[in-house]
Amino acid sequence: MTTAILFALGSLFLTALNDFVFKLFADKMRSIGGFVAVVGCFWLVAQLFFPCTTVNLRATLTWGVLAGFMSVAANILLIEAMGLQSAGLCSTIYRMNMVFVVLGACLLLNEHISPLHWCGIVLALLAIVMFLPRSTAVGFSRLGFGLAVLAAVLRAIMGLAYRYGFEHGADKNTVVMINCLMWIVVGILYSIFRERSLKWLKDANIYKYGAVSGLLVCIIIWCMACSLKLGDASRVLPIAQMSFLLTFVMGVIWLKEKCDWRKIVAMVSGVGAVVLLSI
């Protein structure tokens, strides 16, 4: 197993933990912009422990700003979509960004995908489809659906921007540092112009959750950046996207969530996908 795959698996496990923490605190969150900004602040503090260099300043700034904006915009759009459409459907659509990643890696990065890896990608998509809520037709919102699709596209662009930037001399740690700053700036602007409120500054729950999530996001993005610097985007990004399987397992164990045959099929397919993509 390559080092790139190990970093991708690290991103997978930590993302699952972050998603689980989010489940515990989501009902206490009041401001999307405030939450994003606070996560960015704690992420920035943690990122200071990673040394930054600027060998290619132009590439680092260009791809760092692009990847950072796509990252924060994708997360904000996803949360907004969940307010208009079912959270389960939005999450499922968001995970479909791996389709755009694979297509982009083939067309833009000239990456070769073997038949074995295509099988892994198909299994990954099957796992996602098995998690698709059955009642998606109830209360269907075209706007919510469209925002979720757009969020998935932006998330894919973020991953491809990382990979392309690293291939052209962008510094990994500096790019991640720029991402932190983008989360802080965009989060504050969003709370001012979209939510028209700064009440989150006095919300203790946002700071509590932001501290935990910010530290996790720091390591998650760092692992993802390392995997992209060392491996193909078409392999490492789909693996990192399978975190929802581990989140589900933790939900069953600690939150007593229901487990049916569809989710068992999803688990088996997901494990198979990770194995095939790791070969």
mmCIF file of C-alpha atoms in Angstrom:
data_model
loop_
_atom_site.group_PDB
_atom_site.id
_atom_site.type_symbol
_atom_site.label_atom_id
_atom_site.label_comp_id
_atom_site.label_asym_id
_atom_site.label_seq_id
_atom_site.Cartn_x
_atom_site.Cartn_y
_atom_site.Cartn_z
ATOM 1 C CA MET A 1 0.000 0.000 0.000
ATOM 2 C CA THR A 2 1.448 3.364 -1.021
ATOM 3 C CA THR A 3 1.989 6.346 1.248
ATOM 4 C CA ALA A 4 -0.611 8.316 -0.743
ATOM 5 C CA ILE A 5 -3.262 5.676 0.038
ATOM 6 C CA LEU A 6 -2.352 5.753 3.739
ATOM 7 C CA PHE A 7 -2.846 9.521 3.826
ATOM 8 C CA ALA A 8 -6.181 9.102 1.999
ATOM 9 C CA LEU A 9 -7.293 6.547 4.592
ATOM 10 C CA GLY A 10 -6.240 8.957 7.339
ATOM 11 C CA SER A 11 -8.421 11.621 5.754
ATOM 12 C CA LEU A 12 -11.273 9.074 5.565
ATOM 13 C CA PHE A 13 -11.139 8.143 9.260
ATOM 14 C CA LEU A 14 -10.793 11.714 10.523
ATOM 15 C CA THR A 15 -13.584 12.974 8.239
ATOM 16 C CA ALA A 16 -15.850 10.273 9.654
ATOM 17 C CA LEU A 17 -14.987 11.417 13.182
ATOM 18 C CA ASN A 18 -15.646 15.040 12.223
ATOM 19 C CA ASP A 19 -19.010 14.085 10.692
ATOM 20 C CA PHE A 20 -19.916 12.217 13.881
ATOM 21 C CA VAL A 21 -19.022 15.218 16.032
ATOM 22 C CA PHE A 22 -21.145 17.362 13.718
ATOM 23 C CA LYS A 23 -24.095 15.026 14.296
ATOM 24 C CA LEU A 24 -23.799 15.589 18.032
ATOM 25 C CA PHE A 25 -23.647 19.378 17.818
ATOM 26 C CA ALA A 26 -25.586 20.227 14.630
ATOM 27 C CA ASP A 27 -28.811 21.042 16.489
ATOM 28 C CA LYS A 28 -26.966 23.677 18.527
ATOM 29 C CA MET A 29 -25.514 25.548 15.530
ATOM 30 C CA ARG A 30 -27.273 28.804 14.682
ATOM 31 C CA SER A 31 -25.077 30.574 12.101
ATOM 32 C CA ILE A 32 -23.515 28.934 9.045
ATOM 33 C CA GLY A 33 -21.158 31.842 8.405
ATOM 34 C CA GLY A 34 -20.152 32.049 12.060
ATOM 35 C CA PHE A 35 -19.513 28.326 12.234
ATOM 36 C CA VAL A 36 -17.349 28.416 9.086
ATOM 37 C CA ALA A 37 -15.371 31.402 10.387
ATOM 38 C CA VAL A 38 -14.761 29.834 13.814
ATOM 39 C CA VAL A 39 -13.654 26.537 12.251
ATOM 40 C CA GLY A 40 -11.274 28.543 10.049
ATOM 41 C CA CYS A 41 -9.800 30.327 13.084
ATOM 42 C CA PHE A 42 -9.065 27.145 15.034
ATOM 43 C CA TRP A 43 -7.855 25.487 11.840
ATOM 44 C CA LEU A 44 -5.450 28.414 11.312
ATOM 45 C CA VAL A 45 -4.054 28.086 14.841
ATOM 46 C CA ALA A 46 -3.432 24.361 14.341
ATOM 47 C CA GLN A 47 -1.938 24.946 10.880
ATOM 48 C CA LEU A 48 0.720 27.264 12.359
ATOM 49 C CA PHE A 49 2.541 24.146 13.584
ATOM 50 C CA PHE A 50 3.186 23.094 9.965
ATOM 51 C CA PRO A 51 6.131 24.945 8.330
ATOM 52 C CA CYS A 52 5.336 26.921 5.165
ATOM 53 C CA THR A 53 7.621 27.705 2.223
ATOM 54 C CA THR A 54 7.008 29.688 -0.962
ATOM 55 C CA VAL A 55 9.203 28.116 -3.639
ATOM 56 C CA ASN A 56 6.669 29.084 -6.317
ATOM 57 C CA LEU A 57 4.730 32.009 -4.879
ATOM 58 C CA ARG A 58 2.509 32.555 -7.916
ATOM 59 C CA ALA A 59 1.359 28.923 -8.138
ATOM 60 C CA THR A 60 0.868 28.725 -4.371
ATOM 61 C CA LEU A 61 -1.302 31.851 -4.199
ATOM 62 C CA THR A 62 -3.293 31.069 -7.359
ATOM 63 C CA TRP A 63 -4.208 27.494 -6.510
ATOM 64 C CA GLY A 64 -4.428 28.136 -2.788
ATOM 65 C CA VAL A 65 -7.050 30.868 -3.239
ATOM 66 C CA LEU A 66 -8.981 28.838 -5.838
ATOM 67 C CA ALA A 67 -9.000 25.642 -3.760
ATOM 68 C CA GLY A 68 -9.848 27.579 -0.595
ATOM 69 C CA PHE A 69 -12.784 29.385 -2.153
ATOM 70 C CA MET A 70 -14.143 26.177 -3.683
ATOM 71 C CA SER A 71 -13.812 24.417 -0.321
ATOM 72 C CA VAL A 72 -15.707 26.965 1.765
ATOM 73 C CA ALA A 73 -18.287 27.654 -0.966
ATOM 74 C CA ALA A 74 -19.027 23.929 -1.358
ATOM 75 C CA ASN A 75 -19.602 23.504 2.383
ATOM 76 C CA ILE A 76 -21.841 26.576 2.645
ATOM 77 C CA LEU A 77 -23.912 25.522 -0.368
ATOM 78 C CA LEU A 78 -24.300 22.023 1.069
ATOM 79 C CA ILE A 79 -25.626 23.361 4.370
ATOM 80 C CA GLU A 80 -27.971 25.749 2.524
ATOM 81 C CA ALA A 81 -29.199 22.849 0.356
ATOM 82 C CA MET A 82 -30.012 20.832 3.465
ATOM 83 C CA GLY A 83 -32.337 23.618 4.561
ATOM 84 C CA LEU A 84 -34.371 23.174 1.358
ATOM 85 C CA GLN A 85 -34.030 19.455 0.664
ATOM 86 C CA SER A 86 -33.605 16.324 2.782
ATOM 87 C CA ALA A 87 -30.209 16.117 4.463
ATOM 88 C CA GLY A 88 -29.795 12.491 3.378
ATOM 89 C CA LEU A 89 -30.374 13.274 -0.284
ATOM 90 C CA CYS A 90 -28.048 16.304 -0.186
ATOM 91 C CA SER A 91 -25.270 14.302 1.462
ATOM 92 C CA THR A 92 -25.650 11.541 -1.120
ATOM 93 C CA ILE A 93 -25.500 13.980 -4.035
ATOM 94 C CA TYR A 94 -22.491 15.717 -2.468
ATOM 95 C CA ARG A 95 -20.576 12.439 -2.328
ATOM 96 C CA MET A 96 -21.180 12.029 -6.049
ATOM 97 C CA ASN A 97 -18.459 14.625 -6.545
ATOM 98 C CA MET A 98 -16.112 11.664 -7.029
ATOM 99 C CA VAL A 99 -17.684 11.260 -10.506
ATOM 100 C CA PHE A 100 -16.561 14.784 -11.429
ATOM 101 C CA VAL A 101 -13.164 14.086 -9.845
ATOM 102 C CA VAL A 102 -12.572 10.985 -11.960
ATOM 103 C CA LEU A 103 -13.706 12.702 -15.164
ATOM 104 C CA GLY A 104 -11.596 15.762 -14.384
ATOM 105 C CA ALA A 105 -8.539 13.653 -13.549
ATOM 106 C CA CYS A 106 -8.846 11.867 -16.902
ATOM 107 C CA LEU A 107 -9.473 14.963 -19.001
ATOM 108 C CA LEU A 108 -7.427 17.635 -17.225
ATOM 109 C CA LEU A 109 -4.649 15.751 -15.427
ATOM 110 C CA ASN A 110 -4.196 12.954 -17.994
ATOM 111 C CA GLU A 111 -4.402 10.298 -15.287
ATOM 112 C CA HIS A 112 -4.784 6.682 -16.377
ATOM 113 C CA ILE A 113 -7.489 4.630 -14.671
ATOM 114 C CA SER A 114 -7.158 0.866 -14.895
ATOM 115 C CA PRO A 115 -10.161 -1.473 -15.277
ATOM 116 C CA LEU A 116 -9.636 -2.586 -11.668
ATOM 117 C CA HIS A 117 -9.885 0.987 -10.428
ATOM 118 C CA TRP A 118 -12.993 1.591 -12.541
ATOM 119 C CA CYS A 119 -14.558 -1.385 -10.731
ATOM 120 C CA GLY A 120 -13.667 0.251 -7.421
ATOM 121 C CA ILE A 121 -15.289 3.518 -8.489
ATOM 122 C CA VAL A 122 -18.461 1.676 -9.558
ATOM 123 C CA LEU A 123 -18.620 -0.045 -6.149
ATOM 124 C CA ALA A 124 -18.153 3.321 -4.443
ATOM 125 C CA LEU A 125 -21.067 4.774 -6.400
ATOM 126 C CA LEU A 126 -23.175 1.720 -5.538
ATOM 127 C CA ALA A 127 -22.475 2.294 -1.850
ATOM 128 C CA ILE A 128 -23.610 5.906 -2.192
ATOM 129 C CA VAL A 129 -26.794 4.954 -4.054
ATOM 130 C CA MET A 130 -27.665 2.413 -1.338
ATOM 131 C CA PHE A 131 -27.630 5.267 1.184
ATOM 132 C CA LEU A 132 -30.031 7.308 -0.964
ATOM 133 C CA PRO A 133 -33.203 8.018 1.078
ATOM 134 C CA ARG A 134 -36.274 6.216 -0.240
ATOM 135 C CA SER A 135 -38.607 9.163 0.277
ATOM 136 C CA THR A 136 -36.700 11.615 -1.931
ATOM 137 C CA ALA A 137 -39.880 12.507 -3.857
ATOM 138 C CA VAL A 138 -41.556 13.892 -0.744
ATOM 139 C CA GLY A 139 -41.127 17.645 -0.429
ATOM 140 C CA PHE A 140 -38.737 17.739 -3.366
ATOM 141 C CA SER A 141 -37.090 21.119 -3.891
ATOM 142 C CA ARG A 142 -35.427 21.860 -7.204
ATOM 143 C CA LEU A 143 -33.406 24.677 -5.664
ATOM 144 C CA GLY A 144 -32.131 22.439 -2.860
ATOM 145 C CA PHE A 145 -31.251 19.723 -5.373
ATOM 146 C CA GLY A 146 -29.473 22.235 -7.621
ATOM 147 C CA LEU A 147 -27.457 23.681 -4.719
ATOM 148 C CA ALA A 148 -26.358 20.173 -3.679
ATOM 149 C CA VAL A 149 -25.210 19.377 -7.238
ATOM 150 C CA LEU A 150 -23.334 22.692 -7.434
ATOM 151 C CA ALA A 151 -21.706 21.959 -4.063
ATOM 152 C CA ALA A 152 -20.533 18.580 -5.404
ATOM 153 C CA VAL A 153 -19.037 20.211 -8.501
ATOM 154 C CA LEU A 154 -17.191 22.820 -6.405
ATOM 155 C CA ARG A 155 -15.883 20.099 -4.073
ATOM 156 C CA ALA A 156 -14.501 18.212 -7.082
ATOM 157 C CA ILE A 157 -12.857 21.373 -8.442
ATOM 158 C CA MET A 158 -11.233 21.897 -5.052
ATOM 159 C CA GLY A 159 -9.583 18.468 -5.120
ATOM 160 C CA LEU A 160 -8.435 18.861 -8.724
ATOM 161 C CA ALA A 161 -7.084 22.345 -7.971
ATOM 162 C CA TYR A 162 -4.989 20.915 -5.155
ATOM 163 C CA ARG A 163 -3.547 18.231 -7.415
ATOM 164 C CA TYR A 164 -2.898 20.576 -10.352
ATOM 165 C CA GLY A 165 -1.323 23.176 -8.078
ATOM 166 C CA PHE A 166 1.064 20.673 -6.497
ATOM 167 C CA GLU A 167 2.103 19.466 -9.954
ATOM 168 C CA HIS A 168 3.038 23.062 -10.804
ATOM 169 C CA GLY A 169 5.095 23.868 -7.721
ATOM 170 C CA ALA A 170 2.538 25.075 -5.163
ATOM 171 C CA ASP A 171 3.643 24.542 -1.553
ATOM 172 C CA LYS A 172 1.368 22.087 0.254
ATOM 173 C CA ASN A 173 1.352 23.696 3.711
ATOM 174 C CA THR A 174 1.030 27.248 2.396
ATOM 175 C CA VAL A 175 -1.919 26.259 0.203
ATOM 176 C CA VAL A 176 -3.653 24.788 3.255
ATOM 177 C CA MET A 177 -2.870 27.961 5.231
ATOM 178 C CA ILE A 178 -4.546 30.034 2.511
ATOM 179 C CA ASN A 179 -7.560 27.713 2.799
ATOM 180 C CA CYS A 180 -7.859 28.601 6.499
ATOM 181 C CA LEU A 181 -7.874 32.307 5.709
ATOM 182 C CA MET A 182 -10.513 31.814 3.001
ATOM 183 C CA TRP A 183 -12.802 30.042 5.493
ATOM 184 C CA ILE A 184 -12.436 32.910 7.970
ATOM 185 C CA VAL A 185 -12.965 35.720 5.447
ATOM 186 C CA VAL A 186 -15.827 34.093 3.525
ATOM 187 C CA GLY A 187 -17.504 32.956 6.757
ATOM 188 C CA ILE A 188 -17.526 36.466 8.215
ATOM 189 C CA LEU A 189 -18.713 38.026 4.939
ATOM 190 C CA TYR A 190 -21.454 35.404 4.674
ATOM 191 C CA SER A 191 -22.715 36.119 8.181
ATOM 192 C CA ILE A 192 -22.739 39.874 7.476
ATOM 193 C CA PHE A 193 -24.279 40.015 4.005
ATOM 194 C CA ARG A 194 -26.322 36.806 3.815
ATOM 195 C CA GLU A 195 -27.388 36.149 7.417
ATOM 196 C CA ARG A 196 -27.175 39.832 8.446
ATOM 197 C CA SER A 197 -26.229 38.932 11.980
ATOM 198 C CA LEU A 198 -23.152 38.684 14.181
ATOM 199 C CA LYS A 199 -24.977 37.141 17.153
ATOM 200 C CA TRP A 200 -22.837 34.033 16.708
ATOM 201 C CA LEU A 201 -19.977 35.961 18.318
ATOM 202 C CA LYS A 202 -21.740 35.336 21.658
ATOM 203 C CA ASP A 203 -22.757 31.725 20.912
ATOM 204 C CA ALA A 204 -20.683 29.421 23.128
ATOM 205 C CA ASN A 205 -21.782 26.306 21.232
ATOM 206 C CA ILE A 206 -20.211 27.546 17.991
ATOM 207 C CA TYR A 207 -16.868 28.037 19.756
ATOM 208 C CA LYS A 208 -17.030 24.618 21.417
ATOM 209 C CA TYR A 209 -17.828 22.793 18.215
ATOM 210 C CA GLY A 210 -15.601 25.045 16.122
ATOM 211 C CA ALA A 211 -12.586 24.169 18.265
ATOM 212 C CA VAL A 212 -13.044 20.424 17.823
ATOM 213 C CA SER A 213 -14.011 20.600 14.153
ATOM 214 C CA GLY A 214 -11.294 23.121 13.326
ATOM 215 C CA LEU A 215 -8.552 20.862 14.669
ATOM 216 C CA LEU A 216 -9.980 17.861 12.828
ATOM 217 C CA VAL A 217 -10.378 19.796 9.565
ATOM 218 C CA CYS A 218 -6.743 20.900 9.808
ATOM 219 C CA ILE A 219 -5.471 17.323 9.906
ATOM 220 C CA ILE A 220 -8.072 16.117 7.368
ATOM 221 C CA ILE A 221 -7.043 18.692 4.763
ATOM 222 C CA TRP A 222 -3.364 18.132 5.495
ATOM 223 C CA CYS A 223 -3.775 14.377 4.935
ATOM 224 C CA MET A 224 -5.732 15.007 1.750
ATOM 225 C CA ALA A 225 -3.083 17.431 0.497
ATOM 226 C CA CYS A 226 -0.327 14.899 1.220
ATOM 227 C CA SER A 227 -2.221 12.137 -0.586
ATOM 228 C CA LEU A 228 -2.772 14.383 -3.623
ATOM 229 C CA LYS A 229 0.859 15.438 -3.688
ATOM 230 C CA LEU A 230 1.973 11.800 -3.742
ATOM 231 C CA GLY A 231 -0.822 10.016 -5.633
ATOM 232 C CA ASP A 232 -3.401 10.296 -8.413
ATOM 233 C CA ALA A 233 -6.534 12.326 -7.701
ATOM 234 C CA SER A 234 -8.681 9.647 -9.361
ATOM 235 C CA ARG A 235 -7.611 7.141 -6.691
ATOM 236 C CA VAL A 236 -7.043 9.008 -3.432
ATOM 237 C CA LEU A 237 -10.070 11.340 -3.553
ATOM 238 C CA PRO A 238 -12.672 8.567 -3.999
ATOM 239 C CA ILE A 239 -11.123 6.725 -1.030
ATOM 240 C CA ALA A 240 -11.328 9.844 1.151
ATOM 241 C CA GLN A 241 -14.990 10.246 0.137
ATOM 242 C CA MET A 242 -15.951 6.899 1.700
ATOM 243 C CA SER A 243 -15.908 8.361 5.216
ATOM 244 C CA PHE A 244 -19.722 8.191 5.436
ATOM 245 C CA LEU A 245 -19.460 4.415 5.911
ATOM 246 C CA LEU A 246 -17.441 4.752 9.101
ATOM 247 C CA THR A 247 -19.712 7.569 10.274
ATOM 248 C CA PHE A 248 -22.670 5.226 9.848
ATOM 249 C CA VAL A 249 -20.960 2.480 11.881
ATOM 250 C CA MET A 250 -20.294 4.908 14.741
ATOM 251 C CA GLY A 251 -23.915 6.060 14.543
ATOM 252 C CA VAL A 252 -25.167 2.476 14.846
ATOM 253 C CA ILE A 253 -22.895 1.735 17.810
ATOM 254 C CA TRP A 254 -23.270 4.927 19.846
ATOM 255 C CA LEU A 255 -26.442 6.605 18.565
ATOM 256 C CA LYS A 256 -28.421 3.367 17.987
ATOM 257 C CA GLU A 257 -29.215 4.253 14.367
ATOM 258 C CA LYS A 258 -31.117 1.710 12.264
ATOM 259 C CA CYS A 259 -29.188 -0.734 10.062
ATOM 260 C CA ASP A 260 -31.068 -2.413 7.188
ATOM 261 C CA TRP A 261 -30.075 -4.611 4.225
ATOM 262 C CA ARG A 262 -29.466 -1.592 1.960
ATOM 263 C CA LYS A 263 -26.880 -0.188 4.335
ATOM 264 C CA ILE A 264 -25.235 -3.590 4.729
ATOM 265 C CA VAL A 265 -24.889 -3.767 0.921
ATOM 266 C CA ALA A 266 -23.467 -0.234 1.007
ATOM 267 C CA MET A 267 -20.911 -1.237 3.632
ATOM 268 C CA VAL A 268 -19.745 -4.279 1.664
ATOM 269 C CA SER A 269 -19.571 -2.254 -1.576
ATOM 270 C CA GLY A 270 -17.688 0.550 0.153
ATOM 271 C CA VAL A 271 -15.096 -1.770 1.644
ATOM 272 C CA GLY A 272 -14.644 -3.407 -1.761
ATOM 273 C CA ALA A 273 -14.223 -0.006 -3.388
ATOM 274 C CA VAL A 274 -11.491 1.040 -0.950
ATOM 275 C CA VAL A 275 -9.652 -2.270 -1.457
ATOM 276 C CA LEU A 276 -9.751 -2.038 -5.271
ATOM 277 C CA LEU A 277 -8.750 1.629 -5.324
ATOM 278 C CA SER A 278 -5.852 0.887 -2.976
ATOM 279 C CA ILE A 279 -4.299 -1.765 -5.248
#
